[in-house]
Coordinates of C-alpha atoms in Angstrom, one line a residue:
M5 CA -14.3 5.8 39.5
T6 CA -16.8 8.1 39.3
Q7 CA -19.2 6.6 36.0
T8 CA -21.0 9.1 33.5
P9 CA -24.9 8.9 33.8
Q10 CA -26.6 7.3 31.3
V11 CA -28.7 9.3 29.0
P12 CA -31.3 7.3 28.3
Q13 CA -31.1 5.9 24.2
A14 CA -34.9 7.8 23.4
E15 CA -33.4 11.1 24.9
Q16 CA -30.4 11.4 22.8
T17 CA -31.3 12.5 19.8
E18 CA -35.0 14.0 19.7
P19 CA -36.1 16.5 18.3
R20 CA -39.3 18.8 20.3
L21 CA -41.6 19.0 17.9
S22 CA -44.8 22.2 18.6
G23 CA -48.1 20.5 17.5
V24 CA -46.8 16.7 17.9
R25 CA -46.2 15.0 21.0
N26 CA -44.2 12.1 22.1
F27 CA -42.2 11.9 19.1
R28 CA -39.1 10.2 18.7
D29 CA -36.9 8.1 17.1
V30 CA -36.4 3.9 17.9
G31 CA -33.4 3.3 16.5
G32 CA -30.7 2.3 18.7
L33 CA -31.9 -0.7 20.6
P34 CA -30.1 -3.8 21.1
T35 CA -31.3 -7.3 20.2
G36 CA -30.6 -10.4 21.7
D37 CA -27.7 -11.2 18.9
G38 CA -25.4 -7.7 19.0
R39 CA -27.3 -5.9 16.3
T40 CA -29.8 -2.8 16.7
V41 CA -31.9 -1.4 15.2
R42 CA -31.1 0.8 12.4
R43 CA -31.8 4.5 12.9
G44 CA -34.2 6.7 10.7
V45 CA -36.7 3.1 9.9
L46 CA -39.0 3.3 12.4
Y47 CA -40.9 6.2 14.6
R48 CA -42.7 6.6 17.0
S49 CA -45.6 9.8 18.4
G50 CA -48.6 10.7 19.1
H51 CA -51.3 11.9 16.6
L52 CA -50.5 14.6 13.9
A53 CA -53.8 16.4 13.7
K54 CA -52.2 19.6 15.3
A55 CA -49.0 19.2 13.3
T56 CA -47.1 23.2 12.6
A57 CA -46.3 24.0 9.3
E58 CA -42.4 23.8 10.4
D59 CA -44.3 19.9 12.2
A60 CA -45.2 18.9 8.5
A61 CA -41.9 20.1 7.3
F62 CA -39.2 18.5 9.8
L63 CA -41.7 14.9 9.8
S64 CA -41.4 15.5 5.6
S65 CA -37.6 15.4 6.3
L66 CA -38.0 12.1 7.2
G67 CA -38.8 10.1 4.0
L68 CA -41.4 8.7 5.4
H69 CA -42.7 5.7 3.8
T70 CA -45.9 5.1 5.7
V71 CA -47.7 6.6 8.6
F72 CA -49.8 3.8 11.0
D73 CA -52.5 5.3 13.1
F74 CA -54.3 3.2 15.2
R75 CA -56.7 5.3 16.5
N76 CA -60.4 4.9 16.4
D77 CA -63.2 7.6 14.9
A78 CA -63.6 8.9 18.1
D79 CA -59.7 9.5 18.5
V80 CA -60.2 11.7 15.2
A81 CA -63.5 13.1 15.8
L82 CA -61.6 14.2 19.3
D83 CA -58.5 15.4 18.0
G84 CA -58.7 15.9 14.1
H85 CA -57.3 13.6 11.4
D86 CA -53.9 13.6 10.8
I87 CA -51.9 16.6 8.5
A88 CA -51.4 15.0 5.2
L89 CA -47.9 14.4 4.1
D90 CA -46.7 14.4 0.6
G91 CA -45.9 11.0 -1.0
V92 CA -47.1 9.2 2.9
R93 CA -49.2 6.7 3.0
H94 CA -51.3 6.9 5.7
V95 CA -52.7 3.9 6.7
N96 CA -55.6 3.7 9.9
I97 CA -55.5 0.3 11.8
P98 CA -58.0 1.0 15.1
L99 CA -57.4 -1.3 17.6
T100 CA -60.2 -0.4 19.9
D101 CA -63.8 0.2 18.7
P102 CA -65.2 3.7 19.4
A103 CA -67.6 2.1 20.9
D104 CA -65.8 -0.4 23.3
G105 CA -65.2 2.3 26.8
A106 CA -67.2 5.1 25.3
E107 CA -68.9 5.7 28.2
F108 CA -66.2 5.4 30.6
W109 CA -64.3 7.9 28.5
R110 CA -67.2 10.4 28.8
M111 CA -67.6 10.2 32.6
V112 CA -63.8 11.0 32.6
R113 CA -64.6 14.1 30.7
D114 CA -67.4 15.2 32.5
G115 CA -68.1 13.7 35.1
D116 CA -67.6 15.0 38.6
L117 CA -65.6 14.2 42.0
A118 CA -67.8 11.6 42.9
Q119 CA -68.3 9.6 39.7
L120 CA -64.5 9.9 39.0
R121 CA -63.4 8.5 42.6
A122 CA -65.7 5.4 42.2
A123 CA -64.7 4.9 38.4
L124 CA -60.6 5.5 38.8
G125 CA -59.9 5.2 42.9
D126 CA -58.3 3.0 44.8
G127 CA -56.1 2.3 42.3
K128 CA -59.2 1.2 39.5
A129 CA -57.7 3.2 36.7
A130 CA -54.6 1.7 36.4
L131 CA -56.1 -1.6 36.8
R132 CA -58.1 -0.6 34.0
M133 CA -55.2 0.4 31.9
S134 CA -53.5 -3.0 32.3
S135 CA -56.2 -4.8 31.2
T136 CA -56.8 -2.4 27.7
Y137 CA -53.5 -4.3 27.0
R138 CA -54.3 -7.4 28.0
V139 CA -57.6 -7.3 25.8
I140 CA -55.6 -5.9 23.0
M141 CA -53.0 -8.3 22.4
K142 CA -55.3 -11.1 23.2
T143 CA -57.9 -9.6 20.3
R144 CA -55.9 -7.6 17.7
T145 CA -53.7 -10.4 16.4
T146 CA -54.9 -9.8 12.5
E147 CA -53.9 -6.1 13.1
H148 CA -50.5 -6.5 14.4
S149 CA -50.1 -9.3 12.1
R150 CA -50.8 -6.7 8.7
V151 CA -48.3 -4.0 10.3
L152 CA -45.2 -6.9 10.6
H153 CA -45.9 -8.0 7.3
A154 CA -46.3 -4.5 5.9
L155 CA -42.8 -3.4 7.2
A156 CA -41.7 -6.8 5.7
E157 CA -42.3 -5.8 2.6
D158 CA -42.3 -2.2 1.8
S159 CA -43.6 0.2 4.7
V160 CA -40.3 1.6 6.3
P161 CA -39.5 4.1 7.0
A162 CA -42.5 4.1 9.0
L163 CA -44.0 6.8 11.9
M164 CA -46.9 4.5 14.6
H165 CA -49.1 6.7 16.7
C166 CA -52.3 6.5 18.1
A167 CA -53.5 9.4 20.3
A168 CA -51.0 9.8 23.0
G169 CA -48.5 7.7 21.6
K170 CA -47.7 5.3 25.1
D171 CA -50.7 2.9 24.1
R172 CA -52.0 1.4 21.0
A173 CA -48.3 2.7 19.3
G174 CA -46.6 1.6 22.2
L175 CA -47.9 -1.9 21.9
S176 CA -47.3 -1.7 18.0
V177 CA -44.1 -0.6 18.1
A178 CA -43.0 -4.1 20.7
V179 CA -44.8 -6.1 19.1
T180 CA -42.1 -4.9 16.2
L181 CA -39.1 -4.6 18.7
L182 CA -40.3 -8.6 19.8
A183 CA -39.8 -9.5 15.9
L184 CA -36.7 -7.6 15.4
G185 CA -35.4 -9.8 18.3
V186 CA -34.8 -6.7 20.6
E187 CA -33.8 -7.9 24.1
R188 CA -37.3 -7.0 26.4
D189 CA -35.3 -4.6 28.8
A190 CA -35.0 -2.5 26.4
I191 CA -38.3 -2.5 25.0
E192 CA -39.4 -1.4 28.1
E193 CA -36.7 1.2 28.2
D194 CA -38.5 3.1 25.1
Y195 CA -42.1 2.6 26.6
L196 CA -41.4 4.1 29.6
A197 CA -39.5 7.0 27.7
S198 CA -43.3 7.8 26.9
A199 CA -44.0 9.2 31.0
A200 CA -41.7 12.5 31.0
P201 CA -44.0 14.7 31.6
H202 CA -43.3 16.6 28.1
R203 CA -44.6 14.1 26.3
R204 CA -48.0 13.4 28.0
Y205 CA -50.9 13.6 25.8
R206 CA -52.8 16.9 26.6
F207 CA -56.2 16.0 27.4
R208 CA -58.8 17.8 27.9
R209 CA -61.7 17.6 30.8
S210 CA -64.9 19.3 29.8
D211 CA -64.8 21.9 31.9
D212 CA -61.0 23.0 32.2
S213 CA -61.1 25.5 35.0
P214 CA -59.0 25.4 38.1
A215 CA -61.7 24.6 39.9
A216 CA -62.3 21.7 38.2
L217 CA -59.0 20.7 37.8
T218 CA -58.1 19.7 41.1
P219 CA -54.7 18.2 42.2
E220 CA -57.7 15.2 43.1
V221 CA -59.0 14.9 39.9
E222 CA -55.4 14.9 38.3
D223 CA -54.0 12.1 40.6
L224 CA -57.4 10.1 39.8
L225 CA -56.6 10.8 36.1
S226 CA -53.1 10.5 36.3
P227 CA -52.7 6.8 35.7
L228 CA -54.9 6.7 32.5
F229 CA -52.1 9.0 30.9
D230 CA -48.7 7.7 32.0
A231 CA -46.7 4.9 31.0
R232 CA -46.2 1.9 33.4
R233 CA -44.2 -0.7 33.6
E234 CA -46.7 -2.9 34.9
Y235 CA -49.1 -2.3 31.9
L236 CA -46.2 -3.3 29.2
D237 CA -46.0 -6.3 31.8
A238 CA -49.8 -7.2 31.7
A239 CA -49.3 -7.6 27.7
F240 CA -46.0 -9.4 27.7
T241 CA -48.1 -11.7 30.4
T242 CA -50.7 -12.3 28.0
I243 CA -48.2 -13.3 25.3
E244 CA -47.3 -15.9 27.7
E245 CA -50.2 -16.9 28.5
E246 CA -52.3 -17.3 25.5
W247 CA -48.7 -18.8 23.5
G248 CA -46.2 -19.8 25.9
T249 CA -42.8 -18.3 23.9
V250 CA -42.5 -15.4 22.0
D251 CA -41.5 -17.1 19.1
A252 CA -45.0 -19.5 19.5
Y253 CA -47.0 -15.9 19.4
L254 CA -44.7 -14.1 16.7
T255 CA -45.6 -17.8 14.9
R256 CA -49.1 -18.8 15.1
G257 CA -50.4 -16.2 17.2
L258 CA -49.7 -13.0 14.3
G259 CA -48.4 -15.7 11.3
F260 CA -45.1 -14.3 11.2
G261 CA -42.7 -17.1 10.9
P262 CA -38.6 -17.0 10.7
D263 CA -38.2 -16.0 7.1
R264 CA -40.7 -13.1 7.4
R265 CA -38.7 -12.3 10.8
E266 CA -35.2 -12.7 8.5
R267 CA -37.1 -10.5 6.4
L268 CA -37.9 -7.7 8.8
R269 CA -34.8 -8.1 10.5
A270 CA -33.1 -7.5 7.2
R271 CA -35.0 -4.0 6.0
M272 CA -34.4 -2.2 9.6
L273 CA -31.1 -3.5 11.4
D274 CA -27.7 -2.8 11.4
G275 CA -24.8 -5.2 11.7

């Protein structure tokens, strides 16, 4: 008997916005106790700086309470400030320091082929991404705790974004889903949806001519803008190495104990 292929949850009902990349509703993901994340309470995307009037109208229709923007000042300088949405609170919680990696990203934008090969070739780009995920999980516990406590109190429906909507926003969504009791496989499925070509961040090199953006340059840069299982695995491994279990990470690492988790689940889960 032929089975009908399953459409990934993140692609079932996904609006295509003109100026906002990687937007989707995280609702529908299953938890370990048989419940699901409620639709319309948690969204994720890339930055909102280039949102069109039509995009803004759609976002305004969602009834958002809070937009969590995880970009730093360097990101904002590159892409611009988010558009303002009437009646929606905008909370900026940088998850990376603009000084960290400033020279690296300048090289990514301006470097010649030899520099790119030296910095990104032979798997170094992917290793850098995995290392970044580890650092964020280990050092940004205060920021992730702040987000979870806000969601448990009054900040839903919420939209989480960074620049591309896959790394800093991806980790923050993953932490939220862990607190909700979502299974790891489902968290990974949602994260990997950011790898789809139409969702990728539109990165600009200083020289964006065809001669500068050769296939080799694109291959060297690609790991920086991919969503790869190994990156998220690095985050989960960090939790295991530093805290032992997800429960210990949430309770001791984030100060988000069982009572707060139940409050969050009551707000964000069906069933």
